[in-house]
Short mmCIF file of N, CA, C and O in Angstrom, two decimals:
data_model
loop_
_atom_site.label_atom_id
_atom_site.label_comp_id
_atom_site.label_asym_id
_atom_site.label_seq_id
_atom_site.Cartn_x
_atom_site.Cartn_y
_atom_site.Cartn_z
N MET A 1477 -2.55 134.01 59.94
CA MET A 1477 -3.60 134.29 58.98
C MET A 1477 -3.86 135.80 58.95
O MET A 1477 -4.02 136.43 59.99
N PRO A 1478 -3.91 136.43 57.75
CA PRO A 1478 -4.12 137.87 57.68
C PRO A 1478 -5.56 138.26 58.03
O PRO A 1478 -6.47 137.42 57.99
N LYS A 1479 -5.72 139.52 58.37
CA LYS A 1479 -7.07 140.02 58.67
C LYS A 1479 -7.91 140.04 57.39
O LYS A 1479 -7.39 140.25 56.30
N VAL A 1480 -9.21 139.86 57.55
CA VAL A 1480 -10.13 139.91 56.41
C VAL A 1480 -10.52 141.37 56.21
O VAL A 1480 -10.93 142.04 57.15
N LYS A 1481 -10.36 141.84 54.99
CA LYS A 1481 -10.67 143.24 54.72
C LYS A 1481 -12.16 143.43 54.42
O LYS A 1481 -12.80 142.56 53.82
N THR A 1482 -12.68 144.58 54.82
CA THR A 1482 -14.05 144.98 54.50
C THR A 1482 -14.09 145.45 53.05
O THR A 1482 -13.16 146.10 52.58
N LYS A 1483 -15.18 145.11 52.35
CA LYS A 1483 -15.35 145.60 50.98
C LYS A 1483 -15.56 147.10 51.02
O LYS A 1483 -16.49 147.59 51.67
N SER A 1484 -14.69 147.84 50.31
CA SER A 1484 -14.76 149.31 50.34
C SER A 1484 -16.08 149.83 49.77
O SER A 1484 -16.63 150.81 50.27
N SER A 1485 -16.60 149.16 48.74
CA SER A 1485 -17.86 149.61 48.14
C SER A 1485 -19.01 149.45 49.12
O SER A 1485 -19.91 150.29 49.18
N ALA A 1486 -18.98 148.38 49.92
CA ALA A 1486 -20.06 148.12 50.87
C ALA A 1486 -20.03 149.11 52.03
O ALA A 1486 -21.07 149.59 52.47
N LYS A 1487 -18.85 149.44 52.53
CA LYS A 1487 -18.79 150.35 53.67
C LYS A 1487 -19.22 151.76 53.30
O LYS A 1487 -19.64 152.53 54.15
N LYS A 1488 -19.12 152.11 52.00
CA LYS A 1488 -19.58 153.43 51.54
C LYS A 1488 -21.11 153.46 51.37
O LYS A 1488 -21.71 154.52 51.46
N ARG A 1489 -21.71 152.30 51.10
CA ARG A 1489 -23.13 152.26 50.76
C ARG A 1489 -24.06 151.91 51.91
O ARG A 1489 -25.23 152.26 51.87
N PHE A 1490 -23.57 151.20 52.91
CA PHE A 1490 -24.44 150.70 53.97
C PHE A 1490 -24.00 151.17 55.34
O PHE A 1490 -22.81 151.40 55.57
N SER A 1491 -24.97 151.30 56.26
CA SER A 1491 -24.67 151.60 57.65
C SER A 1491 -25.69 150.88 58.52
O SER A 1491 -26.69 150.37 58.03
N PHE A 1492 -25.43 150.83 59.80
CA PHE A 1492 -26.28 150.08 60.72
C PHE A 1492 -27.17 151.01 61.53
O PHE A 1492 -26.80 152.13 61.85
N THR A 1493 -28.36 150.50 61.88
CA THR A 1493 -29.23 151.20 62.81
C THR A 1493 -28.83 150.82 64.23
O THR A 1493 -27.95 149.97 64.43
N GLY A 1494 -29.45 151.42 65.20
CA GLY A 1494 -29.15 151.11 66.60
C GLY A 1494 -29.50 149.69 66.97
O GLY A 1494 -28.87 149.10 67.85
N THR A 1495 -30.50 149.11 66.30
CA THR A 1495 -30.93 147.75 66.62
C THR A 1495 -30.19 146.70 65.79
O THR A 1495 -30.49 145.52 65.91
N GLY A 1496 -29.27 147.12 64.91
CA GLY A 1496 -28.47 146.17 64.14
C GLY A 1496 -28.96 145.91 62.74
O GLY A 1496 -28.36 145.10 62.02
N LYS A 1497 -30.03 146.56 62.30
CA LYS A 1497 -30.49 146.41 60.92
C LYS A 1497 -29.56 147.22 60.01
O LYS A 1497 -28.87 148.12 60.46
N ILE A 1498 -29.60 146.90 58.72
CA ILE A 1498 -28.72 147.58 57.77
C ILE A 1498 -29.53 148.60 56.98
O ILE A 1498 -30.57 148.28 56.40
N LYS A 1499 -29.03 149.84 56.94
CA LYS A 1499 -29.68 150.91 56.20
C LYS A 1499 -29.04 151.04 54.83
O LYS A 1499 -27.85 150.79 54.66
N ARG A 1500 -29.86 151.47 53.85
CA ARG A 1500 -29.36 151.72 52.51
C ARG A 1500 -30.05 152.96 51.95
O ARG A 1500 -31.08 153.40 52.47
N LYS A 1501 -29.48 153.50 50.88
CA LYS A 1501 -30.11 154.61 50.18
C LYS A 1501 -30.89 154.06 49.00
O LYS A 1501 -30.63 152.96 48.52
N HIS A 1502 -31.84 154.86 48.52
CA HIS A 1502 -32.60 154.47 47.34
C HIS A 1502 -31.81 154.77 46.07
O HIS A 1502 -31.01 155.69 46.04
N ALA A 1503 -32.06 153.99 45.03
CA ALA A 1503 -31.46 154.23 43.72
C ALA A 1503 -32.29 155.28 42.97
O ALA A 1503 -33.36 155.70 43.44
N TYR A 1504 -31.81 155.70 41.81
CA TYR A 1504 -32.50 156.62 40.90
C TYR A 1504 -32.63 158.04 41.45
O TYR A 1504 -33.56 158.76 41.12
N LYS A 1505 -31.70 158.49 42.27
CA LYS A 1505 -31.78 159.83 42.83
C LYS A 1505 -30.59 160.69 42.40
O LYS A 1505 -30.39 161.80 42.88
N SER A 1506 -29.74 160.19 41.49
CA SER A 1506 -28.51 160.91 41.17
C SER A 1506 -28.59 161.78 39.92
O SER A 1506 -28.00 162.86 39.89
N HIS A 1507 -29.29 161.36 38.89
CA HIS A 1507 -29.37 162.17 37.67
C HIS A 1507 -30.67 161.85 36.94
O HIS A 1507 -31.44 160.99 37.36
N ILE A 1508 -30.93 162.62 35.88
CA ILE A 1508 -32.20 162.58 35.13
C ILE A 1508 -33.36 162.82 36.10
O ILE A 1508 -34.32 162.06 36.18
N LEU A 1509 -33.26 163.92 36.84
CA LEU A 1509 -34.26 164.22 37.86
C LEU A 1509 -35.38 165.12 37.34
O LEU A 1509 -36.39 165.28 38.03
N THR A 1510 -35.22 165.68 36.15
CA THR A 1510 -36.23 166.62 35.65
C THR A 1510 -37.56 165.94 35.33
O THR A 1510 -38.61 166.55 35.48
N LYS A 1511 -37.51 164.68 34.89
CA LYS A 1511 -38.76 163.98 34.54
C LYS A 1511 -39.42 163.33 35.75
O LYS A 1511 -40.52 162.82 35.63
N LYS A 1512 -38.76 163.33 36.90
CA LYS A 1512 -39.34 162.72 38.10
C LYS A 1512 -40.12 163.76 38.88
O LYS A 1512 -39.73 164.92 38.95
N THR A 1513 -41.21 163.34 39.48
CA THR A 1513 -42.06 164.26 40.23
C THR A 1513 -41.40 164.64 41.55
O THR A 1513 -40.50 163.95 42.03
N LYS A 1514 -41.87 165.73 42.13
CA LYS A 1514 -41.37 166.16 43.44
C LYS A 1514 -41.58 165.09 44.49
O LYS A 1514 -40.72 164.83 45.32
N LYS A 1515 -42.74 164.47 44.45
CA LYS A 1515 -43.08 163.41 45.41
C LYS A 1515 -42.11 162.23 45.28
O LYS A 1515 -41.63 161.68 46.28
N GLN A 1516 -41.82 161.84 44.04
CA GLN A 1516 -40.92 160.71 43.80
C GLN A 1516 -39.52 161.02 44.32
O GLN A 1516 -38.91 160.21 45.01
N LYS A 1517 -39.02 162.24 44.02
CA LYS A 1517 -37.68 162.62 44.46
C LYS A 1517 -37.61 162.74 45.98
O LYS A 1517 -36.62 162.34 46.60
N ARG A 1518 -38.66 163.23 46.58
CA ARG A 1518 -38.71 163.37 48.04
C ARG A 1518 -38.67 161.99 48.71
O ARG A 1518 -37.93 161.76 49.67
N ASN A 1519 -39.45 161.05 48.18
CA ASN A 1519 -39.47 159.71 48.76
C ASN A 1519 -38.18 158.93 48.53
O ASN A 1519 -37.81 158.10 49.35
N LEU A 1520 -37.50 159.20 47.43
CA LEU A 1520 -36.21 158.55 47.16
C LEU A 1520 -35.11 159.07 48.09
O LEU A 1520 -34.09 158.42 48.25
N GLY A 1521 -35.32 160.23 48.69
CA GLY A 1521 -34.33 160.81 49.59
C GLY A 1521 -34.23 160.09 50.92
O GLY A 1521 -33.20 160.15 51.59
N HIS A 1522 -35.29 159.41 51.33
CA HIS A 1522 -35.29 158.73 52.63
C HIS A 1522 -34.45 157.46 52.56
O HIS A 1522 -34.27 156.88 51.50
N THR A 1523 -33.96 157.03 53.72
CA THR A 1523 -33.23 155.77 53.77
C THR A 1523 -34.22 154.62 53.89
O THR A 1523 -35.37 154.81 54.30
N ALA A 1524 -33.75 153.43 53.54
CA ALA A 1524 -34.57 152.22 53.62
C ALA A 1524 -33.79 151.14 54.35
O ALA A 1524 -32.58 151.24 54.51
N ILE A 1525 -34.49 150.12 54.78
CA ILE A 1525 -33.87 148.97 55.44
C ILE A 1525 -33.62 147.89 54.40
O ILE A 1525 -34.48 147.62 53.56
N VAL A 1526 -32.45 147.28 54.46
CA VAL A 1526 -32.10 146.20 53.52
C VAL A 1526 -33.01 145.00 53.78
O VAL A 1526 -33.33 144.68 54.92
N ASP A 1527 -33.42 144.34 52.71
CA ASP A 1527 -34.27 143.17 52.81
C ASP A 1527 -33.56 142.03 53.53
O ASP A 1527 -32.33 141.90 53.45
N LYS A 1528 -34.33 141.21 54.21
CA LYS A 1528 -33.78 140.11 55.00
C LYS A 1528 -32.97 139.14 54.12
O LYS A 1528 -31.95 138.60 54.54
N ALA A 1529 -33.42 138.93 52.89
CA ALA A 1529 -32.74 138.01 51.98
C ALA A 1529 -31.34 138.48 51.61
O ALA A 1529 -30.45 137.68 51.35
N ASP A 1530 -31.12 139.79 51.60
CA ASP A 1530 -29.82 140.35 51.20
C ASP A 1530 -28.91 140.65 52.38
O ASP A 1530 -27.71 140.83 52.21
N SER A 1531 -29.46 140.73 53.58
CA SER A 1531 -28.69 141.21 54.72
C SER A 1531 -27.52 140.29 55.08
O SER A 1531 -26.47 140.77 55.51
N LYS A 1532 -27.67 138.98 54.88
CA LYS A 1532 -26.59 138.04 55.21
C LYS A 1532 -25.35 138.32 54.36
O LYS A 1532 -24.23 138.39 54.87
N ASN A 1533 -25.55 138.50 53.05
CA ASN A 1533 -24.42 138.78 52.15
C ASN A 1533 -23.77 140.12 52.46
O ASN A 1533 -22.55 140.25 52.39
N ILE A 1534 -24.56 141.11 52.82
CA ILE A 1534 -24.02 142.43 53.13
C ILE A 1534 -23.22 142.37 54.43
O ILE A 1534 -22.15 142.98 54.53
N ARG A 1535 -23.70 141.63 55.41
CA ARG A 1535 -22.94 141.47 56.67
C ARG A 1535 -21.59 140.79 56.41
O ARG A 1535 -20.59 141.13 57.05
N ILE A 1536 -21.55 139.85 55.48
CA ILE A 1536 -20.27 139.21 55.13
C ILE A 1536 -19.33 140.24 54.50
O ILE A 1536 -18.14 140.28 54.82
N MET A 1537 -19.86 141.08 53.63
CA MET A 1537 -19.03 142.12 53.00
C MET A 1537 -18.51 143.13 54.03
O MET A 1537 -17.42 143.67 53.88
N LEU A 1538 -19.32 143.39 55.06
CA LEU A 1538 -18.92 144.36 56.09
C LEU A 1538 -18.18 143.70 57.25
O LEU A 1538 -17.76 144.40 58.17
N ASN A 1539 -18.04 142.37 57.23
CA ASN A 1539 -17.34 141.62 58.28
C ASN A 1539 -17.92 141.88 59.65
O ASN A 1539 -17.21 142.15 60.62
N SER A 1540 -19.24 141.84 59.76
CA SER A 1540 -19.89 142.02 61.06
C SER A 1540 -20.82 140.86 61.32
O SER A 1540 -21.30 140.20 60.42
N LYS A 1541 -21.11 140.62 62.58
CA LYS A 1541 -21.97 139.49 62.97
C LYS A 1541 -23.44 139.84 62.87
O LYS A 1541 -23.90 140.85 63.19
#
């Protein structure tokens, strides 16, 4: 049986914390930034934790337990 490959799109977008949670970046930070406030852009720069409902599917894409 061949090895199961990791989804390339998922490995570029997600990473793990030390405790095993999945980190993600915020959306809406790439373009059309002139109409967004400084506060909004600053807060979008921080990383966030993936919601519990989505984490199972992301772990399958990343082939991790």
